[in-house]
Coordinates of C-alpha atoms in Angstrom, one line a residue:
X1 CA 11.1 -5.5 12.4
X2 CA 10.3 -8.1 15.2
X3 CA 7.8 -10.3 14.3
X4 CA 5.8 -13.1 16.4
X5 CA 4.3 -16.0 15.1
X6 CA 0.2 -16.6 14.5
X7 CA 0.3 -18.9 17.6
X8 CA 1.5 -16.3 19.7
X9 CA -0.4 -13.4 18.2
X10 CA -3.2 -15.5 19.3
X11 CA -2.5 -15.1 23.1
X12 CA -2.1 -11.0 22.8
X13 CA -4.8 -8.5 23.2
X14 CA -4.8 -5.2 21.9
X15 CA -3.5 -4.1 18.0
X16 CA -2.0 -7.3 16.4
X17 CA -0.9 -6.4 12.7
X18 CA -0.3 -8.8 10.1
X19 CA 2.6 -8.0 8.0
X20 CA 4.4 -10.0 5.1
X21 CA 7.7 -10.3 6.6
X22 CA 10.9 -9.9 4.9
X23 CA 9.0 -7.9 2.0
X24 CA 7.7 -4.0 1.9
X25 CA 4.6 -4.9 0.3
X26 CA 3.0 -1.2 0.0
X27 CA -0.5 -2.3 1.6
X28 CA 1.6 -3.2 4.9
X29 CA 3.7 -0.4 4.9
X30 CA 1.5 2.2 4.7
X31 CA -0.8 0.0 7.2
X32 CA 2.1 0.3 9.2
X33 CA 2.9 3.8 9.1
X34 CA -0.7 5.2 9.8
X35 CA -0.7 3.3 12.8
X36 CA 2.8 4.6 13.8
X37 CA 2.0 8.3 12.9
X38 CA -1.0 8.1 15.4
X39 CA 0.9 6.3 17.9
X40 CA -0.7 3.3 18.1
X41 CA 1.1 0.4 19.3
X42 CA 0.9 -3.2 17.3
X43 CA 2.7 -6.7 17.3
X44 CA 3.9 -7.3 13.9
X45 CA 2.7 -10.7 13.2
X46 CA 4.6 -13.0 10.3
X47 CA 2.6 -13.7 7.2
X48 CA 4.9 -15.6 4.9
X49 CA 4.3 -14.5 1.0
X50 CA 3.1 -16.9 -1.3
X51 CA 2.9 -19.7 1.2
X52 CA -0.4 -21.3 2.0
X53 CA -0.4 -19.8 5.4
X54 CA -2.7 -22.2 7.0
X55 CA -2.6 -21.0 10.6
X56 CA -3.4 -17.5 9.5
X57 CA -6.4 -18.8 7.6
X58 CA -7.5 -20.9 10.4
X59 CA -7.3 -18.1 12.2
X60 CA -8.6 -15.4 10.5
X61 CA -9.9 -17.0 7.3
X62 CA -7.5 -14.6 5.2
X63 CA -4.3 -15.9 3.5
X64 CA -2.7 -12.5 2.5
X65 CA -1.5 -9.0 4.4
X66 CA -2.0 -6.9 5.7
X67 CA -4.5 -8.2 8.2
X68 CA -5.5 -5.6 11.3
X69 CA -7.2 -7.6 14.4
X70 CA -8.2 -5.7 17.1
X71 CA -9.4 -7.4 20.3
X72 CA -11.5 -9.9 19.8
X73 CA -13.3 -7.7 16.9
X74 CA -13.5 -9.6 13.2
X75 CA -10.5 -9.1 10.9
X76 CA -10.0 -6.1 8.8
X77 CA -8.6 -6.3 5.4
X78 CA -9.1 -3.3 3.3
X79 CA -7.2 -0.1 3.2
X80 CA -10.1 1.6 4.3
X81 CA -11.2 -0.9 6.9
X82 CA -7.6 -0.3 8.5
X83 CA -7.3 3.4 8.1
X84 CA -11.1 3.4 9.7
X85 CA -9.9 1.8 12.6
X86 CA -6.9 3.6 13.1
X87 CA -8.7 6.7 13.1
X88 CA -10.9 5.1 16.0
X89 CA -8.4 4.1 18.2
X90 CA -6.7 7.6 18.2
X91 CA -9.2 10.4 16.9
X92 CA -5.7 12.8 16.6
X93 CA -3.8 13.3 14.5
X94 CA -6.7 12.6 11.9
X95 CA -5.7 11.2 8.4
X96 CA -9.2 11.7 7.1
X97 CA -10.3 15.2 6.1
X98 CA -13.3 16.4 8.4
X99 CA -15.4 18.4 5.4
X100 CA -17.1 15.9 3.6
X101 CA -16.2 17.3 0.3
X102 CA -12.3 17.2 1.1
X103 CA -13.1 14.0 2.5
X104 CA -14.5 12.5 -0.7
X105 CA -11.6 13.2 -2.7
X106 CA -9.0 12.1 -0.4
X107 CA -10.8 8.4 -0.5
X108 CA -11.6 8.8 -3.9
X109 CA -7.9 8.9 -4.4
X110 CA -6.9 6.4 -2.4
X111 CA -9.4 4.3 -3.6
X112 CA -8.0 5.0 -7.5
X113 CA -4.2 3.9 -5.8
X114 CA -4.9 1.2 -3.4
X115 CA -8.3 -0.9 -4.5
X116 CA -9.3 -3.5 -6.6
X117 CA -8.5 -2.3 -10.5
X118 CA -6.3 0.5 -9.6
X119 CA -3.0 1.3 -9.7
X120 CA -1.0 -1.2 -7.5
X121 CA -3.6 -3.6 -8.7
X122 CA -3.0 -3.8 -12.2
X123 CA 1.1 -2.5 -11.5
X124 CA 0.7 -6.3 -10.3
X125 CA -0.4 -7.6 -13.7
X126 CA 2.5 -6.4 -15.2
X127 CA 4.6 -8.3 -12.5
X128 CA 2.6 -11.6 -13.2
X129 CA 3.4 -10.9 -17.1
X130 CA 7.2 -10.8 -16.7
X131 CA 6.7 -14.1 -13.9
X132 CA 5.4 -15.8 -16.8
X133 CA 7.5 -15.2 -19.6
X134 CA 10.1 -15.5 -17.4
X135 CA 9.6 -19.0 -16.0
X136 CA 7.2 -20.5 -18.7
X137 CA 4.4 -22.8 -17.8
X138 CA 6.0 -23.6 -14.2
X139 CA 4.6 -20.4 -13.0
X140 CA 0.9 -20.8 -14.7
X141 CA -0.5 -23.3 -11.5
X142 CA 0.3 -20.0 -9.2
X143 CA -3.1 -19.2 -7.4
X144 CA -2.3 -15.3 -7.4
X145 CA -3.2 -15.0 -11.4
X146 CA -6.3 -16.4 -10.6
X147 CA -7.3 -14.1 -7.4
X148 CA -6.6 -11.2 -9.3
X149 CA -8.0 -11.8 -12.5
X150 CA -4.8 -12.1 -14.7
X151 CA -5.4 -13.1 -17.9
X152 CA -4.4 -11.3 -21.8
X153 CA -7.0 -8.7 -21.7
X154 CA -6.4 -7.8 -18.4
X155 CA -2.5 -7.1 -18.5
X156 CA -2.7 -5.2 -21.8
X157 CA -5.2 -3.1 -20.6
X158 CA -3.1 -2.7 -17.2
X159 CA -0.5 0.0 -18.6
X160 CA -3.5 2.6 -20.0
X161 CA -5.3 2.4 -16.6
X162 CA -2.3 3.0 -14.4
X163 CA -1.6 5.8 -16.5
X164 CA -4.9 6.9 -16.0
X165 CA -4.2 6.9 -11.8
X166 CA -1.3 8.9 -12.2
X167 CA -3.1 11.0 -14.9
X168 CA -5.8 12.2 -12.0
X169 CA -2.8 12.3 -9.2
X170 CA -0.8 14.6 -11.2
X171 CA -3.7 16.9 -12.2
X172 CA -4.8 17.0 -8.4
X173 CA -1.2 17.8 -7.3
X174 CA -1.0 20.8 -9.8
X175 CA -4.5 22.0 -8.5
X176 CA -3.0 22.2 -4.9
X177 CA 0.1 23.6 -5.8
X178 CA -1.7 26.6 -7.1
X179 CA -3.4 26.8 -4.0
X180 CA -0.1 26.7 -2.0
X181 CA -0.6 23.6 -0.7
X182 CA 2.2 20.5 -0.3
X183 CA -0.4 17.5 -0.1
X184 CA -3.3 15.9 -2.5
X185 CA -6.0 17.3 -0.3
X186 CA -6.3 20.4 2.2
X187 CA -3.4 21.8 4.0
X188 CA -2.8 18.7 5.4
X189 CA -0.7 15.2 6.2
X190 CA -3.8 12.7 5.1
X191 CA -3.9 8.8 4.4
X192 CA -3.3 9.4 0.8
X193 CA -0.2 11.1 1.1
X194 CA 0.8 8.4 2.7
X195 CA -0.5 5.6 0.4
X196 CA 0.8 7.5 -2.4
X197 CA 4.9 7.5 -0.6
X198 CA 4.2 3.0 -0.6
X199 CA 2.8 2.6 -3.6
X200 CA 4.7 5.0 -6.0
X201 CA 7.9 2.7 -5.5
X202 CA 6.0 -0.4 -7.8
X203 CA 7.4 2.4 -10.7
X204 CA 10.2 4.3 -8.8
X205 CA 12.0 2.6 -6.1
X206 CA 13.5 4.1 -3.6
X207 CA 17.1 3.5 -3.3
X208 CA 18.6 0.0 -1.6
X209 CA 19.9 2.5 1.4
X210 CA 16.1 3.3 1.9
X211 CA 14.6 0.6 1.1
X212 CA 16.7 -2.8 1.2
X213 CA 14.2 -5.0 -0.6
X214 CA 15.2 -8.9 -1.7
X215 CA 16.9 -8.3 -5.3
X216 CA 13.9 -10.3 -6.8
X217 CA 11.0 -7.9 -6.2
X218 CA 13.3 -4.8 -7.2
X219 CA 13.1 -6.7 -10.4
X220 CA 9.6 -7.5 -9.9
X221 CA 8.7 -3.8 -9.4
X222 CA 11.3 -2.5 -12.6
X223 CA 8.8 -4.9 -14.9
X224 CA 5.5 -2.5 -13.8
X225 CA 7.6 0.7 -14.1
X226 CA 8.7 -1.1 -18.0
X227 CA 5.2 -2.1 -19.1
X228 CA 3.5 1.3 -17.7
X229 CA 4.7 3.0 -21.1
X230 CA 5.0 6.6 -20.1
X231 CA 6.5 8.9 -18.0
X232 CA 4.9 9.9 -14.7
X233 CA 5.1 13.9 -14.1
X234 CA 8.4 14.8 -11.9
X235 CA 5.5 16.1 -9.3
X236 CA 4.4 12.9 -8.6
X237 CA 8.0 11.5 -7.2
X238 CA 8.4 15.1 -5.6
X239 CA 5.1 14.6 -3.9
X240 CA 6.8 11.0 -2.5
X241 CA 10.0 12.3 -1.6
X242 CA 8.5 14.9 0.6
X243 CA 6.3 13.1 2.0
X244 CA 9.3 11.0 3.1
X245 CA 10.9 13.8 4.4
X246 CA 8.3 15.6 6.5
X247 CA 6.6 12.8 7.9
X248 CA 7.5 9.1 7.7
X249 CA 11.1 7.2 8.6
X250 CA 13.3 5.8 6.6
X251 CA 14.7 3.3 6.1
X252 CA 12.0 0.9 5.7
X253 CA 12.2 -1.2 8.2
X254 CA 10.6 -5.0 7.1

């Protein structure tokens, strides 16, 4: 992926995105592929992980991605701010369910993957676990254990509510098989399909011809699909794979 820096993001109008580069981080890719499926153009802008950033926080006051900044409009963050603005920018094709109650569970769901406390946020704990015991008290100063509450309650309660995510996914899947459907809600290609094809590789990976991460977060990723404990349902990577297949590109392109 071509990337510019933050100086030069700063001169463009339109859809600038801000991407960690060199990394498939699952927040940016699936920021990335919602705004491709709709056809909406971006500039892929450089966020460099675990550096301090200090242009892009002098800039947008964030030091993290993805970052979406439209215009001159204020930053957005969240999942759902982006997906929000995506689905302003180009109404069709809609990755949010029109019926209200459809619509609820699909952000439910994505909510339960993608938020604060869910899955990718406590698959993270694990990865902070095995940073530690791996490199002792030189990694204990890192201000990432801090922003996302790491501490020993917090990673040993990590594996139970991950399960927990997958639990509800799994159920929801089954429910919509029965009703002949392919995807978690409706008939339908939504956001969460899509969030769930990025975030199920923290526990299952796609393969290095797919998806040529840096050795080091493979690893990373291998130490939350080792502390989870169980065994997701074979539905759950089916879900992913055809997912892949129907709707996004591959390889992953970072």
């Amino acid at each position: 992926m071509d990337y510019v820096d933050v100086a030069e993001a700063k001169k463009i109008s339109g859809l600038r995105l801000v991407l960690t580069k060199g990394v498939p981080g699952p927040w940016g890719e699936a920021a990335k592929a919602i705004f491709n499926h709709k056809n909406i153009p971006f500039v892929a802008v450089a966020q460099h992980g675990g550096a301090e950033n200090p242009g892009l926080v002098a800039w947008t006051r964030h030091r993290n991605a993805p970052i979406a900044l439209f215009e001159d409009e204020a930053p957005r963050t969240s999942w759902l701010e982006i997906l929000l603005l995506a689905e302003r920018l180009a109404p069709e094709p809609t990755l949010v369910p029109e019926d209200i109650e459809t619509r609820r569970i699909m952000i439910g769901l994505a909510n339960e993957i993608c938020s604060e406390q869910g899955f990718a946020w406590n698959a993270r704990l694990l990865m902070f676990k095995a940073m530690l015991e791996a490199q002792g008290d030189a990694a204990t100063d890192n201000p990432m254990l801090s922003d996302y509450g790491y501490s020993p309650s917090s990673v040993a309660a990590a594996p139970d509510k991950m399960a927990a995510v997958l639990g509800t996914l799994t159920r929801q899947l089954t429910s919509q098989r029965e009703s002949n459907s392919r995807y978690f809600v409706g008939k339908t290609l939504t956001a969460v399909d899509i969030y769930w094809a990025y975030f199920s590789q923290l526990i299952d990976a796609l393969p290095p011809q797919q998806n040529s991460m840096p050795n080091y977060l493979r690893q990373m990723w291998g130490y939350a699909a080792s502390g989870l404990r169980m065994t997701p349902d074979p539905i759950l990577m089916e879900q992913r794979n055809f997912i892949y297949d129907e709707h996004l590109v591959l390889p992953l392109d970072f």
